[in-house]
XYZ file of C-alpha atoms in Angstrom:
684
model
C 63.985 118.917 114.279
C 62.684 122.035 112.499
C 61.097 124.550 114.399
C 57.129 124.585 114.840
C 55.091 127.490 115.356
C 53.868 126.697 118.911
C 50.251 128.549 119.513
C 48.896 128.440 115.601
C 45.091 129.336 114.103
C 45.131 126.120 113.416
C 46.655 124.336 116.665
C 43.635 126.566 118.265
C 40.630 125.528 116.625
C 41.181 121.982 116.613
C 41.248 121.236 121.199
C 42.098 118.115 122.669
C 40.858 118.422 125.742
C 39.207 115.626 128.479
C 35.853 115.617 129.049
C 32.787 114.085 129.074
C 32.532 113.691 124.982
C 34.271 111.822 123.030
C 37.009 114.205 122.011
C 40.312 114.065 119.321
C 43.026 112.412 121.255
C 45.283 114.383 123.738
C 48.401 114.719 122.294
C 50.141 115.743 125.481
C 49.168 115.162 128.972
C 50.498 116.714 132.024
C 52.049 114.203 134.666
C 52.034 114.465 138.584
C 47.738 116.712 137.947
C 44.513 115.705 138.681
C 42.508 115.397 136.350
C 39.934 116.761 136.531
C 35.933 117.597 134.701
C 35.843 119.665 132.455
C 32.322 121.157 130.441
C 32.385 122.034 127.816
C 30.539 125.319 127.731
C 34.219 126.397 130.066
C 35.778 124.847 127.733
C 35.377 127.442 124.720
C 35.308 130.156 127.121
C 38.741 129.416 128.001
C 39.534 129.458 124.139
C 38.079 132.211 122.250
C 39.163 134.610 125.194
C 42.004 132.440 124.720
C 41.700 134.153 121.112
C 41.831 136.718 122.121
C 44.506 137.901 124.661
C 46.646 136.475 121.838
C 45.237 138.666 118.741
C 47.776 141.202 116.861
C 44.816 143.784 117.147
C 43.538 143.932 120.852
C 40.946 146.419 121.243
C 39.458 148.646 122.707
C 39.846 148.074 126.828
C 35.217 148.128 126.423
C 35.313 146.431 123.245
C 37.030 143.644 125.080
C 34.736 143.858 127.927
C 31.812 143.242 125.600
C 33.600 140.686 123.864
C 34.039 138.739 126.935
C 30.401 139.662 128.437
C 28.695 138.286 125.659
C 31.216 134.763 126.100
C 30.689 134.969 129.287
C 26.210 135.008 128.454
C 27.523 132.015 125.631
C 28.285 129.673 129.440
C 25.941 130.171 130.555
C 22.874 129.390 128.050
C 24.982 126.219 127.013
C 25.546 125.017 130.709
C 21.073 125.207 131.486
C 21.806 123.689 127.745
C 23.395 119.965 130.134
C 21.263 117.778 131.683
C 23.788 117.184 133.962
C 22.649 118.929 137.737
C 25.698 120.332 138.221
C 26.179 122.201 135.399
C 22.891 124.232 135.604
C 23.899 124.649 139.462
C 26.319 125.939 137.799
C 25.022 127.880 135.342
C 23.207 130.081 137.817
C 27.420 130.328 139.516
C 28.368 132.458 136.072
C 24.510 133.619 136.341
C 26.220 135.815 138.683
C 29.431 136.568 137.760
C 27.738 138.280 134.580
C 26.655 139.816 136.825
C 29.125 141.662 138.423
C 31.061 141.951 135.069
C 27.936 144.404 133.648
C 28.413 146.583 136.507
C 32.032 146.576 137.082
C 32.085 147.451 133.000
C 29.619 150.090 133.129
C 30.933 151.915 136.278
C 34.259 151.098 135.251
C 35.435 150.728 131.953
C 33.090 152.177 129.798
C 33.484 155.173 128.460
C 31.101 157.223 129.573
C 32.695 160.216 126.887
C 30.605 158.269 124.022
C 27.206 159.344 125.719
C 24.717 161.973 127.513
C 22.637 159.752 129.427
C 23.171 159.723 133.633
C 25.132 156.963 135.462
C 21.605 156.015 136.788
C 20.183 154.923 133.306
C 22.350 152.384 132.700
C 22.308 151.025 136.259
C 18.805 150.897 135.619
C 19.112 149.256 133.001
C 21.998 146.148 134.715
C 19.065 145.742 137.690
C 15.882 146.046 134.573
C 19.131 142.580 133.469
C 19.941 141.348 136.476
C 17.736 141.040 139.035
C 14.131 140.765 136.591
C 12.596 139.103 140.399
C 12.469 142.265 141.769
C 10.749 143.669 139.229
C 7.373 144.317 139.729
C 4.555 142.732 137.595
C 1.954 144.139 135.616
C 0.186 140.786 135.897
C -2.805 142.272 137.758
C -3.787 145.597 136.680
C -5.463 144.775 133.979
C -8.385 145.272 136.334
C -7.027 148.824 137.815
C -10.281 149.980 138.430
C -10.851 147.277 141.284
C -7.202 147.843 143.100
C -7.789 150.836 145.975
C -5.640 154.676 145.216
C -3.084 153.240 147.680
C -2.744 150.328 146.047
C -2.159 151.599 142.600
C 0.066 154.235 144.300
C 2.645 151.276 145.934
C 2.442 150.058 142.312
C 3.425 153.806 141.064
C 6.387 153.389 143.698
C 8.237 149.723 143.440
C 8.215 151.169 139.470
C 9.484 154.683 140.312
C 11.914 153.435 143.384
C 13.877 151.455 140.141
C 13.618 154.339 137.221
C 11.269 153.015 135.714
C 9.254 155.879 134.978
C 7.738 155.133 131.577
C 4.929 152.119 133.556
C 4.588 154.592 136.328
C 3.469 157.073 133.535
C 1.468 154.116 131.783
C -0.270 154.015 135.024
C -1.558 156.555 136.270
C -3.052 157.266 132.599
C -5.440 154.463 132.885
C -5.741 155.640 136.691
C -6.985 159.320 134.861
C -9.526 158.480 132.862
C -11.341 156.095 134.527
C -11.719 159.505 136.076
C -12.629 160.711 132.648
C -8.910 163.266 133.399
C -6.842 163.919 130.267
C -2.834 163.272 130.295
C -0.214 164.204 129.217
C 1.971 161.687 126.839
C 5.387 160.529 128.026
C 8.555 161.875 126.804
C 6.412 164.835 125.591
C 8.306 167.237 128.419
C 6.331 170.768 127.201
C 5.961 171.861 130.915
C 7.735 174.388 131.788
C 9.487 174.059 135.037
C 7.186 175.678 136.996
C 5.439 175.113 141.017
C 3.010 177.711 140.648
C 0.631 175.351 138.447
C 0.736 173.606 141.505
C -1.151 176.257 143.413
C -3.212 176.039 139.962
C -4.016 172.819 139.748
C -3.816 171.350 143.706
C -8.151 172.232 144.243
C -9.701 170.950 140.838
C -6.545 167.880 139.700
C -5.878 164.255 140.972
C -2.970 163.154 142.433
C -2.513 160.975 139.471
C -2.475 164.514 137.810
C -0.496 166.198 139.581
C 2.534 162.693 138.819
C 1.053 163.116 135.155
C 2.059 166.949 135.329
C 4.816 166.436 137.735
C 6.599 163.621 135.002
C 5.713 165.891 131.745
C 7.719 168.630 133.591
C 10.774 165.946 134.368
C 13.937 166.218 132.150
C 16.080 163.949 130.084
C 18.050 162.315 132.507
C 21.555 163.469 131.162
C 25.024 164.763 132.016
C 23.165 167.880 130.819
C 20.331 168.170 132.884
C 22.711 167.462 136.401
C 24.806 170.205 134.522
C 22.654 172.689 134.332
C 21.357 172.222 137.482
C 17.164 171.182 136.067
C 17.951 167.991 137.136
C 18.066 169.653 140.333
C 15.280 172.014 140.177
C 12.807 169.371 139.263
C 13.531 167.466 142.019
C 12.723 170.829 144.420
C 9.776 170.324 142.716
C 9.011 167.595 143.536
C 10.484 167.806 146.982
C 7.706 171.065 147.370
C 4.335 169.129 146.358
C 4.994 165.884 148.576
C 4.996 168.578 151.129
C 2.132 170.124 150.571
C -0.660 169.998 152.742
C -2.535 167.955 150.157
C -0.260 165.245 150.752
C -0.152 165.096 154.027
C -2.684 162.962 154.368
C -2.340 160.139 151.031
C 1.237 158.059 152.946
C 0.883 156.263 149.699
C 1.697 159.450 147.031
C 2.775 161.832 149.246
C 5.671 158.072 149.467
C 6.664 158.357 145.623
C 7.071 162.069 145.641
C 9.536 161.930 147.877
C 11.367 159.052 146.482
C 11.289 161.373 143.597
C 13.169 164.598 145.186
C 15.805 161.811 147.300
C 14.079 161.104 150.706
C 16.409 158.198 151.331
C 14.631 156.887 154.063
C 11.069 157.266 151.578
C 13.290 154.989 149.478
C 14.238 153.067 151.905
C 10.553 152.470 152.345
C 9.983 151.248 149.360
C 12.696 148.973 148.417
C 12.892 144.906 149.014
C 16.799 144.399 148.682
C 20.712 146.835 148.543
C 21.088 146.099 145.588
C 17.016 147.956 144.750
C 17.947 150.739 146.825
C 21.274 151.625 145.481
C 20.360 151.884 141.982
C 17.633 154.017 143.592
C 20.391 156.436 144.560
C 22.052 157.147 142.104
C 19.211 157.742 140.510
C 18.118 160.549 143.178
C 19.426 161.234 145.313
C 21.225 164.744 144.914
C 24.767 163.897 142.844
C 27.466 166.199 142.912
C 29.620 163.976 141.266
C 27.828 164.240 137.108
C 28.883 167.264 136.431
C 31.790 166.513 134.198
C 30.880 164.378 131.231
C 33.985 162.411 131.357
C 35.457 159.481 131.250
C 34.548 157.406 133.837
C 32.301 160.321 135.824
C 29.634 158.484 137.315
C 31.961 156.159 139.389
C 31.297 158.475 143.035
C 27.778 158.895 142.503
C 27.704 154.730 142.720
C 30.829 155.398 146.005
C 26.981 158.258 146.872
C 24.113 155.547 146.355
C 26.021 152.486 147.354
C 27.407 154.419 150.685
C 23.718 155.558 151.779
C 22.153 152.332 150.485
C 24.651 151.023 153.211
C 23.219 152.392 155.248
C 19.715 151.858 154.779
C 19.981 148.018 152.950
C 22.914 145.151 154.362
C 25.027 144.905 151.778
C 25.467 141.816 150.675
C 28.317 139.376 152.991
C 29.450 136.897 150.708
C 30.227 135.178 147.089
C 29.219 137.672 143.615
C 26.986 140.257 146.299
C 29.996 140.751 147.493
C 32.032 141.461 145.016
C 29.127 143.853 143.796
C 29.278 145.544 146.705
C 33.480 146.252 146.404
C 32.395 147.387 143.474
C 29.555 150.335 144.035
C 31.979 151.428 146.842
C 35.485 152.050 144.506
C 36.985 148.502 145.895
C 38.241 146.853 142.554
C 40.928 144.563 143.881
C 38.087 143.304 147.586
C 35.619 142.930 144.267
C 37.908 141.117 142.205
C 39.346 138.881 145.153
C 36.122 137.822 145.717
C 35.029 137.430 142.663
C 37.709 134.332 143.055
C 36.141 132.918 146.042
C 32.634 133.043 145.001
C 33.051 131.184 141.212
C 34.295 128.439 139.710
C 36.910 129.358 138.584
C 40.404 132.300 138.251
C 39.027 133.416 134.057
C 36.427 135.469 135.480
C 38.988 136.795 137.693
C 41.958 136.993 135.966
C 40.454 138.704 132.685
C 38.345 141.014 134.623
C 40.997 141.895 137.301
C 43.643 141.779 133.802
C 41.197 145.458 132.210
C 40.835 147.437 134.719
C 44.859 146.749 135.873
C 44.478 148.466 131.867
C 42.820 151.072 132.459
C 44.785 151.308 135.372
C 41.217 151.107 137.794
C 43.383 148.806 140.080
C 47.403 148.706 140.981
C 49.442 146.607 138.559
C 52.001 145.665 142.070
C 54.547 144.276 140.895
C 55.331 140.298 141.489
C 58.327 139.809 143.764
C 60.202 137.080 142.521
C 61.461 135.841 146.088
C 58.458 134.792 147.335
C 56.504 130.887 146.623
C 52.934 132.571 145.086
C 52.567 136.484 143.170
C 51.545 139.344 145.319
C 46.879 139.079 144.701
C 46.408 142.199 143.098
C 48.699 142.027 139.930
C 47.555 141.065 136.533
C 50.552 138.696 136.349
C 49.445 136.420 139.839
C 46.122 137.086 138.204
C 47.031 135.008 135.503
C 49.010 132.310 136.524
C 46.910 131.437 139.513
C 43.762 131.062 136.409
C 47.640 129.210 134.110
C 47.595 126.984 136.857
C 44.037 126.402 137.334
C 44.033 125.084 132.837
C 47.424 122.634 133.932
C 44.994 120.741 135.833
C 42.815 119.566 132.839
C 44.631 117.953 129.995
C 45.123 119.560 126.174
C 44.494 122.751 127.440
C 48.617 123.078 128.851
C 49.299 125.768 125.698
C 46.601 128.453 126.665
C 48.636 127.584 130.322
C 51.601 127.870 128.268
C 50.228 131.045 126.869
C 48.888 132.855 130.040
C 52.312 132.611 131.544
C 54.059 133.795 128.386
C 51.889 136.627 129.142
C 53.413 137.521 133.073
C 57.232 138.816 132.351
C 58.726 138.740 136.083
C 57.524 135.169 136.836
C 56.378 133.754 133.770
C 58.747 131.824 132.543
C 59.791 129.839 136.006
C 56.652 128.955 135.832
C 56.111 128.070 132.245
C 59.771 125.714 132.680
C 57.436 124.192 135.662
C 54.644 123.180 133.065
C 56.689 122.415 130.342
C 59.258 119.451 131.973
C 55.156 117.702 133.740
C 54.232 117.823 130.132
C 54.276 114.077 128.904
C 53.973 112.977 125.377
C 53.106 109.312 123.931
C 53.846 108.355 120.437
C 51.817 110.730 119.022
C 53.048 113.456 119.957
C 56.245 114.149 117.226
C 54.981 117.812 116.301
C 53.328 118.844 119.232
C 56.202 118.017 121.126
C 58.743 120.108 119.045
C 56.521 123.117 119.513
C 56.874 122.801 123.337
C 60.564 122.894 122.678
C 59.855 125.087 120.420
C 58.158 127.669 123.096
C 61.546 126.524 125.321
C 63.734 128.102 121.693
C 61.387 131.569 122.246
C 62.641 132.071 126.313
C 65.914 130.710 125.849
C 64.638 128.503 128.018
C 67.746 125.812 127.683
C 68.048 123.429 130.550
C 63.717 122.998 130.108
C 63.828 121.886 126.792
C 66.658 119.181 127.988
C 64.641 117.938 130.320
C 62.018 117.697 128.442
C 63.941 116.138 125.096
C 65.492 112.904 128.453
C 61.235 112.821 129.510
C 60.209 112.382 125.246
C 63.902 109.965 124.829
C 62.171 107.565 128.805
C 58.761 107.806 127.285
C 59.825 106.173 124.163
C 61.758 104.031 125.852
C 58.569 102.150 127.780
C 57.280 101.598 124.888
C 60.334 99.920 122.730
C 60.580 102.142 120.403
C 64.347 103.405 120.499
C 64.276 105.233 116.955
C 62.403 107.667 118.442
C 64.409 108.033 121.551
C 68.023 108.136 120.161
C 66.566 110.510 118.815
C 66.052 112.460 121.560
C 68.345 111.891 123.555
C 70.124 113.028 120.747
C 69.298 116.032 120.379
C 69.515 116.958 123.849
C 72.958 115.615 123.607
C 72.903 112.807 126.795
C 75.507 110.215 126.056
C 74.162 107.991 129.113
C 70.863 108.050 128.416
C 72.137 107.159 123.973
C 74.047 104.126 125.454
C 71.315 102.348 127.223
C 69.697 102.989 123.624
C 72.084 101.243 121.765
C 72.990 97.365 124.210
C 69.211 97.678 123.893
C 69.375 97.346 120.501
C 72.270 95.911 120.179
C 70.688 93.250 122.222
C 67.987 92.924 119.905
C 70.007 92.678 117.552
C 72.563 89.483 118.966
C 69.352 88.543 120.435
C 67.397 87.744 117.070
C 69.692 87.912 114.273
C 69.867 89.654 110.733
C 66.399 89.928 109.122
C 64.233 90.655 112.778
C 62.657 92.772 114.265
C 66.208 93.440 116.365
C 67.867 94.371 113.188
C 64.757 96.956 112.721
C 65.465 98.246 115.211
C 69.448 98.660 115.373
C 68.506 100.952 112.097
C 66.212 103.118 113.203
C 68.981 103.462 116.150
C 71.623 103.990 113.616
C 69.435 106.961 110.622
C 67.898 108.672 114.157
C 72.253 108.919 115.390
C 73.098 109.887 112.378
C 70.542 111.801 111.898
C 69.919 113.534 115.472
C 73.313 113.666 116.426
C 76.316 115.308 116.695
C 79.483 114.714 116.899
C 80.475 113.541 120.121
C 78.244 111.423 119.991
C 78.360 109.619 116.248
C 81.681 109.412 117.245
C 80.477 106.927 120.285
C 78.402 105.155 118.880
C 79.896 104.555 115.156
C 80.770 101.058 115.151
C 77.314 101.100 114.952
C 77.392 101.698 110.666
C 79.702 98.318 110.518
C 77.313 96.416 113.298
C 74.398 97.468 110.632
C 76.726 96.882 107.369
C 77.641 93.242 109.551
C 73.889 92.007 109.519
C 73.369 93.288 105.723
C 75.891 92.024 104.344
C 73.889 88.017 106.103
C 71.137 88.919 105.474
C 72.777 89.163 101.352
C 74.139 85.610 102.667
C 70.886 84.279 103.626
C 69.301 86.200 100.456
C 71.927 83.883 97.825
C 71.342 80.638 98.890
C 67.930 80.540 98.968
C 67.769 81.163 96.335
C 70.278 78.838 94.908
C 68.040 76.228 97.094
C 65.502 77.803 94.632
C 67.171 77.336 91.506
C 69.024 74.826 92.277
C 71.992 76.047 91.071
C 75.322 75.049 91.413
C 77.166 76.936 94.439
C 80.451 77.451 92.362
C 78.037 80.007 89.696
C 76.835 82.029 92.658
C 80.050 82.885 93.552
C 79.694 86.009 91.958
C 78.140 87.459 94.458
C 78.610 85.583 97.328
C 82.248 86.528 97.038
C 81.686 90.014 97.498
C 79.614 89.790 100.266
C 82.160 87.120 102.307
C 85.063 89.567 101.673
C 82.457 92.876 102.698
C 81.131 90.391 105.994
C 85.376 89.747 106.256
C 85.722 93.547 106.626
C 83.190 94.919 108.770
C 83.459 91.665 111.314
C 87.770 92.798 111.237
C 86.426 96.713 111.779
C 83.829 95.836 114.832
C 86.906 93.276 116.995
C 90.275 95.918 116.090
C 90.036 99.045 118.615
C 88.272 98.478 120.996
C 85.267 99.744 118.176
C 82.452 97.205 119.713
C 82.840 96.862 123.175
C 84.643 93.098 124.385
C 80.280 91.703 125.350
C 79.044 91.980 122.021
C 81.851 90.219 120.040
C 81.117 86.611 120.916
C 77.328 86.019 118.458
C 80.088 88.232 116.179
C 82.636 85.806 116.054
C 79.554 83.125 116.195
C 78.580 84.349 112.780
C 81.407 85.227 111.507
C 81.841 81.109 112.809
C 78.217 80.726 111.132
C 79.930 82.410 107.651
C 83.136 79.537 106.918
C 81.614 76.277 107.790
C 78.845 77.566 105.796
C 80.736 79.025 102.571
C 84.016 76.593 102.779
C 85.133 77.577 99.605
C 84.860 82.002 100.144
C 88.276 81.368 103.579
C 90.091 82.933 100.596
C 88.172 86.256 100.476
C 88.889 86.218 105.328
C 92.632 88.031 105.431
C 95.143 87.002 108.125
C 94.264 89.770 110.406
C 90.366 88.648 110.421
C 91.062 85.343 110.764
C 94.047 85.707 114.043
C 91.556 89.152 115.318
C 88.861 86.981 115.178
C 90.938 83.864 117.315
C 91.930 86.303 120.359
C 88.129 86.914 119.666
C 87.112 83.270 120.651
C 89.828 83.231 123.017
C 88.888 85.793 124.908
C 84.785 85.476 124.875
C 85.287 80.785 125.682
C 88.627 80.769 127.102
C 88.676 79.731 130.265
C 89.170 82.545 132.202
C 85.617 83.653 130.329
C 84.046 86.772 131.730
C 79.741 85.603 131.679
C 78.981 88.634 130.974
C 81.265 87.639 127.728
C 79.134 85.310 126.686
C 75.752 85.886 128.190
C 74.187 87.360 124.154
C 75.497 83.943 122.774
C 72.638 83.008 125.848
C 70.119 85.073 124.622
C 71.036 84.274 120.969
C 70.267 80.441 121.109
C 67.619 80.681 123.453
C 65.849 83.048 121.128
C 66.550 81.379 118.311
C 65.218 78.094 119.898
C 61.974 80.194 120.946
C 61.614 81.178 117.758
C 61.315 78.195 115.790
C 64.194 78.451 113.398
C 66.270 75.274 114.661
C 65.527 72.690 117.958
C 68.490 71.736 119.425
C 70.819 74.116 118.117
C 72.814 71.700 114.958
C 74.794 72.933 113.102
C 76.008 71.676 108.595
C 78.744 68.762 110.986
C 76.068 67.169 113.255
C 76.571 68.603 116.239
C 74.296 68.685 118.545
C 74.755 71.058 121.934
C 72.023 72.244 124.121
C 74.691 73.578 126.897
C 76.021 77.171 126.229
C 79.550 75.427 126.780
C 78.630 72.751 123.457
C 78.092 75.922 122.040
C 82.200 77.473 123.076
C 83.430 74.430 122.579
C 82.274 74.010 119.065
C 83.300 77.664 118.087
C 87.148 77.731 119.420
C 86.328 73.415 117.771
C 85.273 74.835 114.222
C 87.306 78.433 115.096
C 90.769 76.363 114.855
C 89.765 74.493 112.437
C 88.747 76.574 109.805
C 92.134 79.112 110.516
C 94.778 76.268 110.203
C 93.180 75.607 106.420
C 92.788 78.598 105.294
C 96.219 79.975 107.050
C 97.530 76.645 105.412
C 96.109 77.959 101.895
C 97.593 81.479 102.329
């Protein structure tokens, strides 16, 4: 069998899966596994990610993470569109995975050398997209004039704490407009940092105007601003204003200025959740870690913010929230572990873990092949767990195989186990060749042989003897091949020439000639002769039918009859000489020879003396008083089949002999053969 590429693009483009929808027929299935339902969005996620994993040109870690995150988002949207409640519940879990993935991408994977922004800018955007329910809404501010200053400052504080300073500034401007004051344009940054401006305007300006002036001085939230200390100087100014006498009695307003200065207690007063506290701390806590604009420079910022947030608020203790908390503290391994426990599939932790190992943010332990399972935390351990998950779903075995192949230490052993559990259906020829090609590619010769034996057994279940002998021959399995040959011979001798049984035998012969090794060919070389014997019987039957149709005398067909009889005689003699044909099949051969000799007496001269003597010996062995019952079982089966098929009602032959029992048949064979041999020898 010619090798077939294992994971071609064409194969991947036409998946065969088992889901609630009608899909293509499954070519291969897995034995001994519980087949679970898998929603189509997850199938698409798995296949798309697999295509990325096996692509020749691998993108950077950041590009790969972005693509994975896009796939997760598509999966979430697709699950939400399904009608099943369980799918929508699953969408909620996928959304949690998306939040954690995006956070880890920002903190660990993203190349911060490509951006001047401080990491808190990205984290604030992440929080706004991941937790929109925690953001303040402006619905109640349509009539801000009806709100007291204290209520307005509280709202400004909610905006400030999540880094949404533009909205906070806009609210302050709206109140200043009511007060008849003019303010600065957001992002102008034209006012110099000067504490003296505080003293000059405190007595004449409102606190909202002071807030506007303060925001007009704010430097861009960049790594450069942290490096040259302009950000810390601005925060010092905020602290000075927050401690002024004018703000001493204005608790709500003072709290806003304290938040801007980085006061963790003020931040904790406003933040409702640990996640919100984390973002606020990353923006406003004094940051000494971001002064170097290098790859992953924001990690220490996040760890400092996480430590402070965990003091002020209870960090998540379970689920994807725990993964988020662990990641914020620099514990990537624990974060991946939490994702594995809380999410519906190992896909998320496996691919995220692989990315973190790839960029050196998670240790890649060397697996211990002596253990029953790989140690968690390695790329191999994660991929193997995900591959084991894939094995639960029919049609996804090829994906599982590729994930095993990505594990150089433990993968081959797991791959061998997967391949030996594959069960092929009747139409699985091409797919099976792909499996075997994979075995040969990975030098899993023993696994390939086990698969071939399994495929052969499966073909036997469907009476596909040609397919069975093909796989057994390819495996060099002589004992199993003998079983197939016996079934083919039994069918052929039971049903005779020009029958389904004869066709089965022909398929077996052709398969052996095409696929078998020299040992198997020599062991069953008599099958070609047996097939030739049946072909000559078919030829004689055709000649007789043509004679009766055209009403021609037998002598007119002698030119066609005699060569067929001579070939039949040679085949019969070859089968009975030297024990080439097992003796348990001799009786039917003798039976066929007797029929030919009886029906075509004029052709007896073409039976050589040696052939007749061999027939006498064979009939004596098969039908004599010391015969073994197994030697005549084939003849018994033949008579039963002919009667059931209506070939003859009472097994009547040309001399008018009627026989219902096997003994009558045996006696008939002995008598006719003796008479034929005697006459033939006398003629010779």
